[in-house]
Short mmCIF file of C-alpha atoms in Angstrom, two decimals:
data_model
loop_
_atom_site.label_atom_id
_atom_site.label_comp_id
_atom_site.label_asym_id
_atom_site.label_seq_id
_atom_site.Cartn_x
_atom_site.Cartn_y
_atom_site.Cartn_z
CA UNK A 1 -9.42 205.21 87.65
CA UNK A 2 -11.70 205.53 91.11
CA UNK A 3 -14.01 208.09 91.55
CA UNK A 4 -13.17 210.09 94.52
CA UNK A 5 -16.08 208.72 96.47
CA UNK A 6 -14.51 205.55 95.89
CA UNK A 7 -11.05 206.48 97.54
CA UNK A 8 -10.12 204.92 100.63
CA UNK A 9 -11.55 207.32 102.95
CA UNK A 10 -14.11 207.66 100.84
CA UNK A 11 -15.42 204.14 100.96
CA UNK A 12 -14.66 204.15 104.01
CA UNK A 13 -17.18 206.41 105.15
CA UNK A 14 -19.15 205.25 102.94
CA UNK A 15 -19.34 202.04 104.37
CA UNK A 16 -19.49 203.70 108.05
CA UNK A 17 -22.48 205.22 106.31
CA UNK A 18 -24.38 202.23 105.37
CA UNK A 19 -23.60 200.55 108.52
CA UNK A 20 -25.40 202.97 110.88
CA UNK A 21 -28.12 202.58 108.10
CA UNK A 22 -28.51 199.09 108.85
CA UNK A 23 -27.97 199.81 112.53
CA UNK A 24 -24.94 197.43 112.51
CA UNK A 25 -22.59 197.32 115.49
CA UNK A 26 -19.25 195.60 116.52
CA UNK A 27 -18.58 192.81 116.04
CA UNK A 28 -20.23 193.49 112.51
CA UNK A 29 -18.73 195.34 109.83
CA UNK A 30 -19.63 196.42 106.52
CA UNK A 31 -16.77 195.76 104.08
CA UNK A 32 -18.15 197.14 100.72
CA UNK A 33 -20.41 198.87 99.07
CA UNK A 34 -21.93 198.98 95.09
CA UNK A 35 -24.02 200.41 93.29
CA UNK A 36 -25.25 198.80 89.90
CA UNK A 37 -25.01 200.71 86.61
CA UNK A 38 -27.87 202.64 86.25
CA UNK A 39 -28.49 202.92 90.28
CA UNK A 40 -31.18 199.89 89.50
CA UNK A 41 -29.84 198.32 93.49
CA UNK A 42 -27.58 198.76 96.04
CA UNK A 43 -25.45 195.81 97.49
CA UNK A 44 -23.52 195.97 100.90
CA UNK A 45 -21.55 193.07 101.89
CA UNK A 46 -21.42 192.60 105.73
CA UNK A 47 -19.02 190.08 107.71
CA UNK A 48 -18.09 189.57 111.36
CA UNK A 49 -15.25 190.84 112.40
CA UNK A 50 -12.17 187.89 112.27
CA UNK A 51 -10.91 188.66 115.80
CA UNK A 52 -14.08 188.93 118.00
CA UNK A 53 -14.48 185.44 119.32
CA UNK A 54 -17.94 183.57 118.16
CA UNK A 55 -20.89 182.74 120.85
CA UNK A 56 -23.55 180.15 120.80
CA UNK A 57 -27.02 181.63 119.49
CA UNK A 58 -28.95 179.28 121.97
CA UNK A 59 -26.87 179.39 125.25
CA UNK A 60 -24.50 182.41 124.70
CA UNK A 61 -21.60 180.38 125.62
CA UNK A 62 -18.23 181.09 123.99
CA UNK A 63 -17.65 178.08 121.10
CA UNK A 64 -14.49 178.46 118.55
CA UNK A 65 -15.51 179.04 114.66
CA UNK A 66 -16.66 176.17 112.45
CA UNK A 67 -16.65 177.89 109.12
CA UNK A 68 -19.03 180.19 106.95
CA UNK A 69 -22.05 179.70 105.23
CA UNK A 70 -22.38 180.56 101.96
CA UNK A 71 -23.50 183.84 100.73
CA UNK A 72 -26.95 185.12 101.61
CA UNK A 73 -29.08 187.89 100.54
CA UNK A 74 -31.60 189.71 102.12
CA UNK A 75 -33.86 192.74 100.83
CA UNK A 76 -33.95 195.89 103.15
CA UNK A 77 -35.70 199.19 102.80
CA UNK A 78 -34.87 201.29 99.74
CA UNK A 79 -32.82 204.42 99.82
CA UNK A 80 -33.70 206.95 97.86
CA UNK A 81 -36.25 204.80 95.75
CA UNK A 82 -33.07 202.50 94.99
CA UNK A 83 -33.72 198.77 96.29
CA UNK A 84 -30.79 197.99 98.60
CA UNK A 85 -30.03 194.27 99.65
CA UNK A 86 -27.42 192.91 102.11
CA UNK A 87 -24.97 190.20 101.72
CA UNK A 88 -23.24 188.26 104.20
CA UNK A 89 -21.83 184.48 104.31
CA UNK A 90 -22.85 184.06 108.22
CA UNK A 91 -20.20 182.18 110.85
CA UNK A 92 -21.01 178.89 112.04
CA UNK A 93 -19.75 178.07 115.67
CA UNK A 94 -18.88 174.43 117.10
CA UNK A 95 -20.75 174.84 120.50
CA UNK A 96 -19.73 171.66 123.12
CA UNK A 97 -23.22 171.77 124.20
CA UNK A 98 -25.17 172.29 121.16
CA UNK A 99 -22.68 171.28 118.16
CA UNK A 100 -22.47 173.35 115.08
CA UNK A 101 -25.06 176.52 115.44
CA UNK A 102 -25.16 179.38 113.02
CA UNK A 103 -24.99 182.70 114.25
CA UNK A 104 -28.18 185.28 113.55
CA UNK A 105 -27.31 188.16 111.83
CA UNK A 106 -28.82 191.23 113.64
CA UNK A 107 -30.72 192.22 110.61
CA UNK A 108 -32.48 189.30 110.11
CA UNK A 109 -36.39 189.12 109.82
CA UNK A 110 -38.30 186.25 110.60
CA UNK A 111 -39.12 186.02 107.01
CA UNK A 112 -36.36 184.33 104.66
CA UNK A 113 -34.40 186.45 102.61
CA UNK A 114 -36.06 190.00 104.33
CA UNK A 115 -34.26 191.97 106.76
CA UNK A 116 -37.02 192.37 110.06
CA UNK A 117 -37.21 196.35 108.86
CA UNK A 118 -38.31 195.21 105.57
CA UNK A 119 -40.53 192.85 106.57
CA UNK A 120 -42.02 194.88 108.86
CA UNK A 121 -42.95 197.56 106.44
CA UNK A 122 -43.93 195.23 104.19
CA UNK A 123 -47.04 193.83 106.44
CA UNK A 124 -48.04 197.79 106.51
CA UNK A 125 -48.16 198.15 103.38
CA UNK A 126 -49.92 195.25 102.51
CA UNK A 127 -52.37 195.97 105.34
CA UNK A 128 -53.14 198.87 103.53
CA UNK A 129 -54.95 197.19 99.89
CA UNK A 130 -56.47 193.88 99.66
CA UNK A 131 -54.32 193.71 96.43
CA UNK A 132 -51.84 191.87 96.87
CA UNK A 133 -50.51 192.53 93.21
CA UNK A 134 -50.53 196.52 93.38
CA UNK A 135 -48.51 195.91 97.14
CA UNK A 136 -45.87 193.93 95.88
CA UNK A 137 -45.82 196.22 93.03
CA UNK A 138 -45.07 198.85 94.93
CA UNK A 139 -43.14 196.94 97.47
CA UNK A 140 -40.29 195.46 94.69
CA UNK A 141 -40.96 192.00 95.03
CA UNK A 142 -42.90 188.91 93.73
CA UNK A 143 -46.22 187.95 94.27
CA UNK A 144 -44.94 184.65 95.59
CA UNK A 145 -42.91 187.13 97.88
CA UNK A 146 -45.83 188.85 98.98
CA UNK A 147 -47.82 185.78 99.78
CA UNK A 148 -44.81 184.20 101.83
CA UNK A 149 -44.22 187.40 103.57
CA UNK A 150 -48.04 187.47 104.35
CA UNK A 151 -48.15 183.87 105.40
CA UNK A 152 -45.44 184.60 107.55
CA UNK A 153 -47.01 187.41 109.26
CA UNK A 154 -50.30 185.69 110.23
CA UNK A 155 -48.78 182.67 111.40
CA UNK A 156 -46.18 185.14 113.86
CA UNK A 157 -49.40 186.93 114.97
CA UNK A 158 -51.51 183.48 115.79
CA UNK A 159 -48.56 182.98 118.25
CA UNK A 160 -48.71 186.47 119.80
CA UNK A 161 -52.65 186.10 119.87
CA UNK A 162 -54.36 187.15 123.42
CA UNK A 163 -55.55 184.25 124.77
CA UNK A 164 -56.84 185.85 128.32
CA UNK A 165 -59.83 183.94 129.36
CA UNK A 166 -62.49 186.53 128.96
CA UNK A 167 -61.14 187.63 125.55
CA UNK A 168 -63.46 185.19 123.20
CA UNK A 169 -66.91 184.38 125.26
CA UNK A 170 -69.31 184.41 122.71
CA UNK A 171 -68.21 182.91 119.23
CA UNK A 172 -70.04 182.39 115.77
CA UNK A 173 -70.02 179.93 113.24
CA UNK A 174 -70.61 180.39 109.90
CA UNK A 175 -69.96 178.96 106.23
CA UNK A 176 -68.81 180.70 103.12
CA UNK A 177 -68.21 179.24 99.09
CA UNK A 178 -65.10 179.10 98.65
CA UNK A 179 -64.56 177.84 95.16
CA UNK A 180 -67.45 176.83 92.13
CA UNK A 181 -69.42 173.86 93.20
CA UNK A 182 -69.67 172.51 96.68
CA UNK A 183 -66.67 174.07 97.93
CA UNK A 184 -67.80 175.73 101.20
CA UNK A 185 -65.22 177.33 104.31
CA UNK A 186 -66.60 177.36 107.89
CA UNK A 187 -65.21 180.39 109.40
CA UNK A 188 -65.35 180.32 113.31
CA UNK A 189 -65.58 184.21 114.29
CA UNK A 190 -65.50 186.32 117.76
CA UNK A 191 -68.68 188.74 119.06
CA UNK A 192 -66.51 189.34 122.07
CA UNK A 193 -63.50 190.53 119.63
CA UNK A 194 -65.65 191.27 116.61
CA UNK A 195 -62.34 189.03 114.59
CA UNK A 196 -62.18 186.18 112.50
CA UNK A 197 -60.56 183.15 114.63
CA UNK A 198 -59.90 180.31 112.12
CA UNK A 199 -60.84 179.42 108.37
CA UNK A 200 -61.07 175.48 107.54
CA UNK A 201 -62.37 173.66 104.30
CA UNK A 202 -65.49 172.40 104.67
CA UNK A 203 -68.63 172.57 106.15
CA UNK A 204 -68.75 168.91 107.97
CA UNK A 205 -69.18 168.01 111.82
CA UNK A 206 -65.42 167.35 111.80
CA UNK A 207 -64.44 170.46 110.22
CA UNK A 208 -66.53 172.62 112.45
CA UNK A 209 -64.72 170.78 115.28
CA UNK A 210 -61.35 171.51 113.88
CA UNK A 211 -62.06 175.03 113.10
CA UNK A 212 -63.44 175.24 116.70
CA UNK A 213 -60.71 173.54 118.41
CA UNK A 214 -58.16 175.47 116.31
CA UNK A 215 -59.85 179.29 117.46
CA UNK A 216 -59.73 178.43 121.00
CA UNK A 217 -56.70 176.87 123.27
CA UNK A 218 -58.14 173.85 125.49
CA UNK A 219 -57.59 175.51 128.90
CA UNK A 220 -60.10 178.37 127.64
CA UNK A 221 -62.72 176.10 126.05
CA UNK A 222 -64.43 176.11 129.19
CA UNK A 223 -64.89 180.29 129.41
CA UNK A 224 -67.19 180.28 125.91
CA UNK A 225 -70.88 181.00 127.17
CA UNK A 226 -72.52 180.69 123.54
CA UNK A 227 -72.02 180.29 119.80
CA UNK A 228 -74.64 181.35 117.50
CA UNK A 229 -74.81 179.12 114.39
CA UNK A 230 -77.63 178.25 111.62
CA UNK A 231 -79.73 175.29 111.80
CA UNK A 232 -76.73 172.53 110.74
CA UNK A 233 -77.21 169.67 112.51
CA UNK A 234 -73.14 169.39 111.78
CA UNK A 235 -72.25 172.76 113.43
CA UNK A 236 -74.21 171.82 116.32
CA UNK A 237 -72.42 168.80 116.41
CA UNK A 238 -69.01 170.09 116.46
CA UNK A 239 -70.42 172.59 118.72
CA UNK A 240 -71.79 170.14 121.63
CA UNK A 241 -67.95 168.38 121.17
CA UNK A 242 -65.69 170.85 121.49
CA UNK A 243 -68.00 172.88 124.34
CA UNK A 244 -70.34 171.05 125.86
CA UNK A 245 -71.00 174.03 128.74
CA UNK A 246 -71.58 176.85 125.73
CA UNK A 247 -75.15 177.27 125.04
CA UNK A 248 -75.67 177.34 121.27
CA UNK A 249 -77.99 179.70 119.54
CA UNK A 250 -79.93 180.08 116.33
CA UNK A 251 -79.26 182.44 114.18
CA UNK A 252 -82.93 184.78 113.85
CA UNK A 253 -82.11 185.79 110.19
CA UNK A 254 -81.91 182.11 108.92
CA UNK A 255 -85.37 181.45 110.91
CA UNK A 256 -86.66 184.17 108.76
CA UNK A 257 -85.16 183.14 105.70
CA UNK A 258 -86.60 179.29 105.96
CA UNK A 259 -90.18 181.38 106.72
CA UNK A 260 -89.55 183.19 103.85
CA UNK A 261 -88.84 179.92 101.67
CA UNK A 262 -92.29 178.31 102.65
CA UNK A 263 -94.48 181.72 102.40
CA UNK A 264 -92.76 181.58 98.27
CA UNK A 265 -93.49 177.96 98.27
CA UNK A 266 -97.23 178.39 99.29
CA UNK A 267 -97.76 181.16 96.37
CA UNK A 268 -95.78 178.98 93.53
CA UNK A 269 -98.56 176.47 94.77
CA UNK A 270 -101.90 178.72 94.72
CA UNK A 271 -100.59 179.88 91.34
CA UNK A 272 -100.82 176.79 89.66
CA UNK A 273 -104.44 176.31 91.13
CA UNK A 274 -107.28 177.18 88.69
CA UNK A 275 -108.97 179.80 90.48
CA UNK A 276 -105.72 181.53 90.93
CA UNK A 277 -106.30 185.81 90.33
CA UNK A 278 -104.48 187.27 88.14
CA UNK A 279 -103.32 190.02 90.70
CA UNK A 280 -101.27 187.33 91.95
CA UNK A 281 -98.66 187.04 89.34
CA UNK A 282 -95.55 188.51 89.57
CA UNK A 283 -95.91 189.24 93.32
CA UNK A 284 -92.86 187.16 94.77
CA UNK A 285 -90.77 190.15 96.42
CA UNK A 286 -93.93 191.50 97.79
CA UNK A 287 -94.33 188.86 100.01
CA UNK A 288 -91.00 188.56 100.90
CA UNK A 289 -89.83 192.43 101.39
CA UNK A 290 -90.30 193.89 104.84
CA UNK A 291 -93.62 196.30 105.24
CA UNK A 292 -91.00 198.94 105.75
CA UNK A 293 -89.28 198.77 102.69
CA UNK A 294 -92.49 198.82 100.40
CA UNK A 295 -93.35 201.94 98.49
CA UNK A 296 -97.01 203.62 98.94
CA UNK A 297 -97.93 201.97 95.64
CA UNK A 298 -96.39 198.05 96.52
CA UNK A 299 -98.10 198.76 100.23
CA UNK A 300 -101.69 199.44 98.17
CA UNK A 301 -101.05 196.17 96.28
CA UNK A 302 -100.47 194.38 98.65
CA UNK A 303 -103.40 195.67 100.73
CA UNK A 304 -105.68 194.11 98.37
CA UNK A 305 -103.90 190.64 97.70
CA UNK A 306 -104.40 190.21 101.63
CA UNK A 307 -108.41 190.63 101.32
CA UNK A 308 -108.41 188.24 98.77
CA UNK A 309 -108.13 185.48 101.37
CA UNK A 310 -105.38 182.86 99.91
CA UNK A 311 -103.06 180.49 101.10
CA UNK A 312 -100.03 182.88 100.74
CA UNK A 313 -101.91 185.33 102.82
CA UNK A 314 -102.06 183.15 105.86
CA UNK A 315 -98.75 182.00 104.94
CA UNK A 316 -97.97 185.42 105.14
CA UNK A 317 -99.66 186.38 108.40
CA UNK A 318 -98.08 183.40 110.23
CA UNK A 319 -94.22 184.29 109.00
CA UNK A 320 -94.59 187.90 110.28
CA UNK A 321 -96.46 186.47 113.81
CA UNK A 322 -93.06 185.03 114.22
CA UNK A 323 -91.07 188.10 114.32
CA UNK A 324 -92.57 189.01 117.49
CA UNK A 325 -91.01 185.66 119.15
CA UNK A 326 -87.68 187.83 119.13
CA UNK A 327 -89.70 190.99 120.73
CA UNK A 328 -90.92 189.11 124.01
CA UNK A 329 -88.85 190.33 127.24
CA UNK A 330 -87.52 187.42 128.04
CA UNK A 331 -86.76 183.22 127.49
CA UNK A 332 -89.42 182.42 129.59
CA UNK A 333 -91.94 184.41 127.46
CA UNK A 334 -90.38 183.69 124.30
CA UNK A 335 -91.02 179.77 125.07
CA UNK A 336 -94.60 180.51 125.77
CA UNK A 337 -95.32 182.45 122.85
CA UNK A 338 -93.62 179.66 120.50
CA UNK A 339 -96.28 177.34 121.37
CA UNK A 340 -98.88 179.57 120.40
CA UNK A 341 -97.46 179.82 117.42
CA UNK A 342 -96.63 176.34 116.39
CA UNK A 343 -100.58 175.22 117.30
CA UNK A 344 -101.53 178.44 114.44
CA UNK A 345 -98.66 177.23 112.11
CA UNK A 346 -99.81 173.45 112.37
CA UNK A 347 -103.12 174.02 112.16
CA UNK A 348 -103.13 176.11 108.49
CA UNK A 349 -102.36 172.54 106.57
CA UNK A 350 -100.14 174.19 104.76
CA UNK A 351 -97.35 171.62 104.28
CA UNK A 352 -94.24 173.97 103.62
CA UNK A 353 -94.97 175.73 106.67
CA UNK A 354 -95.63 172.63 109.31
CA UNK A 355 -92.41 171.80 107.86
CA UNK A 356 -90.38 174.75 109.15
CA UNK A 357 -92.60 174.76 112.15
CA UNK A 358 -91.19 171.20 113.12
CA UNK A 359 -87.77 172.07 112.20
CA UNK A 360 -88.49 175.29 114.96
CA UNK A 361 -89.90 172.88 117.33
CA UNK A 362 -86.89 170.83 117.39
CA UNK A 363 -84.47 173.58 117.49
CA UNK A 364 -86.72 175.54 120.11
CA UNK A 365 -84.20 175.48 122.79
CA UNK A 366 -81.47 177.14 120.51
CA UNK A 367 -84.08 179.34 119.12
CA UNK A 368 -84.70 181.07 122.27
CA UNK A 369 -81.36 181.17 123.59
CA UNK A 370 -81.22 184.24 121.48
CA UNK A 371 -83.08 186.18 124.25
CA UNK A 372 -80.05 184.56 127.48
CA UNK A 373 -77.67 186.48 125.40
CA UNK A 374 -79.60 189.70 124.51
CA UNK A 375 -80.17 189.27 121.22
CA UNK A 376 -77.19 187.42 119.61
CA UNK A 377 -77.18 186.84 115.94
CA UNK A 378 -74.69 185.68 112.91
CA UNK A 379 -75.43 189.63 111.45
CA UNK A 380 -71.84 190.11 112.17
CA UNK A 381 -70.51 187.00 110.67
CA UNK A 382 -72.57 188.54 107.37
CA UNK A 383 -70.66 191.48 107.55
CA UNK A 384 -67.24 189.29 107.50
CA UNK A 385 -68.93 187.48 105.09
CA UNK A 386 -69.37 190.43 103.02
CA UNK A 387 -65.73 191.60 103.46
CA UNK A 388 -64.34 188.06 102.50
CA UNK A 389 -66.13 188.62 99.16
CA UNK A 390 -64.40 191.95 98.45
CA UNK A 391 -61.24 189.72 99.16
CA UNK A 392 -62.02 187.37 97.02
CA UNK A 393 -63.34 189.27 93.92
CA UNK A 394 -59.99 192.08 94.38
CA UNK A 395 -57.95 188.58 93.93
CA UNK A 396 -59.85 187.29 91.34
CA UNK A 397 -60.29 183.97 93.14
CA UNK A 398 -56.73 181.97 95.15
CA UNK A 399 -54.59 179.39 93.54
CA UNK A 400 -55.56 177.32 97.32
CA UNK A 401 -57.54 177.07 99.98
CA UNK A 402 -54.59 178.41 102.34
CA UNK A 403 -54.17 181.40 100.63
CA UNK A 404 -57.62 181.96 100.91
CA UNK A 405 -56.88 181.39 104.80
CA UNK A 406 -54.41 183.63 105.26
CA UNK A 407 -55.91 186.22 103.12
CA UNK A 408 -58.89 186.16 105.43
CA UNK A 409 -57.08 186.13 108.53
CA UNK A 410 -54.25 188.91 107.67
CA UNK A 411 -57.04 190.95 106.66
CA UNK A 412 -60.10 190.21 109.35
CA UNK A 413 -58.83 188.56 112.53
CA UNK A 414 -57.30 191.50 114.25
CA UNK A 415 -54.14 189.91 114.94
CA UNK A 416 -50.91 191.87 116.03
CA UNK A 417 -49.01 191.48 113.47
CA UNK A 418 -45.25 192.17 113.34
CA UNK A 419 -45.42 195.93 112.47
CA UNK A 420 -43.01 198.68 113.35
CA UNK A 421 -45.73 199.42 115.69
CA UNK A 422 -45.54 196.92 117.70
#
């Protein structure tokens, strides 16, 4: 025996229920309605109605049916906490113009098997956590279902991306390990934007010029005024390819950090010298540390390993002389102080320093670009950088490298994605 919400008029309101739910109109109907035992889902079966002629999806034109497909499912928001998912074997039209077409059901996402209101609130939720586990959790569904509806998402959003020809002037180019070993990412980023543009495996001139050509659309190649890089001669490659008019720039933190290398190679070398003080031992992150970030007692230690004259010390002097190449007020003056302090580099014979010095002297041009842009560095690209790795460790590595892509670009590029916001 029914239940007397199951009556006639009963189900049928119930069904006229369901279908202003779903937001379904005529020529749509919802036929039934079920609950499983235990209220674990809801199922509503939807058909078109039998006497509303069919039209063509891609012209509109009126075409006579074909047949139906068979049944599909989709999953739509809960109610009440209860997952509810919509069948419906959708009509097939014979269009003169097109042939056989399947008509879209208006629930449909772009996402397979997720109505466009569950897809949508989906992406918020998952914008929400950089777990992807705990959102599906809470979501209902799969972690393959996550990652497809995620995929899904960025690739909709690339589409919609702005691509006005001021919106990406400067850019940045940067690498990042993606798995153990040798497997690196170059991530092409936007200063204008302050977004990730495009992730590619590997760290080569080609895939620098991928990743490049990938970020920006041809007919706005020409609008980029500068990308700031390190010293790669393979960036600067891909660089000079895919914009030959964009000046490039090197980045002032990986100047530092090959000054930095040779000042600690000088000191491993006056340590294994004889006459080598004792003071000196254990002094590496003295040497290396900015004067600000010293203590009063490291800043008295250091005051007397400077009077004591050593290689390190000039070393030392000559990396922080350097700094003030980025303090001069302009290219001009930058270019003029260089020289003055390449002959003082050169001329304290100390070979890990003549080395950077030459690798300065043929990147000079890049080097003081910094000061045509007002002081453009890869500091934000560290910051991605930085956010990547929270990705990364809160998945506990990817199964691929295109997870690992859209991952990074769902999470830092900025992109609209399909939201109920937009």
């Amino acid at each position: 025996m029914k239940k007397d919400w199951q009556t006639t008029q009963g189900a049928r309101s119930l069904e006229e229920h369901y279908a202003r739910l779903l937001g379904i109109e005529a020529p749509w109907l919802v036929t039934r309605v079920e609950a499983a035992p235990g209220l674990e889902q809801i199922d509503v079966w939807v058909e078109h109605a039998p006497d509303v002629a069919l039209t063509c999806p891609i012209c509109g034109a009126t075409a006579p049916g074909y047949d139906r497909s068979s049944e599909r499912v989709w999953r739509h928001l809960d109610v009440c906490l209860i997952p509810l998912f919509v069948h419906c074997r959708l009509p097939r039209c014979r269009c003169p113009q097109h042939g056989v077409r399947r008509l879209r059901a208006p629930w449909e996402g772009g996402c397979p098997h997720f109505t466009e209101g569950f897809s949508h609130h989906a992406i918020e939720v998952l914008q929400e956590t950089m777990n992807l586990s705990s959102a599906c959790r809470l979501l209902g569904i799969s972690w393959k279902q996550g990652c497809r509806l995620r995929e899904w998402a960025v690739r909709v959003a690339l589409k919609r991306r702005e691509t006005k020809p001021d919106t990406h002037i400067l850019l940045g180019v940067d690498e990042k390990a993606f798995g153990k070993g040798v497997d690196f990412a170059t991530i092409v980023y936007s200063h204008t934007t302050r977004s990730v543009l495009e992730v590619v495996p590997g760290r080569s001139a080609e895939a620098a010029a991928h990743a490049l050509s990938q970020a920006i659309p041809e007919p706005l190649r020409d609008k980029v005024q500068g990308i700031s890089m390190d010293f790669s001669t393979a960036y600067a490659k891909a660089a000079s390819e895919v914009f030959p008019q964009a000046h490039q720039v090197v980045d002032r933190f990986h100047a530092a950090a090959l000054l930095s290398t040779a000042v600690d190679e000088v000191r491993r070398q006056s340590m294994k010298r004889p006459d080598c003080p004792p003071s000196l031992k254990n002094t590496r992150l003295l040497w290396l540390k900015n004067l600000r970030n010293l203590s009063e007692e490291e800043i008295a230690r250091f005051d007397r390993l400077i009077e004591l004259d050593l290689p390190v010390c000039e070393a030392w002097h000559v990396k922080y002389a350097f700094r003030f190449f980025y303090e001069q007020p302009s290219r001009v003056e930058a270019m003029k102080y260089f020289w003055v302090w390449f002959d003082w580099a050169t001329r304290a014979r100390l070979k890990p320093l003549i080395r950077v010095a030459k690798t300065f002297w043929h990147n000079i041009v890049r080097l003081a670009n910094y000061h045509r842009f007002g002081g453009l560095t890869n500091a934000r690209a560290e910051g991605f950088n930085s956010k990547i790795q929270s990705i990364k460790s809160v998945a506990r590595g990817f199964r691929n490298f295109a997870n690992y892509r859209f991952a990074i670009l769902f999470h830092c590029s900025r992109l609209p994605l399909p939201t109920h916001s937009l």
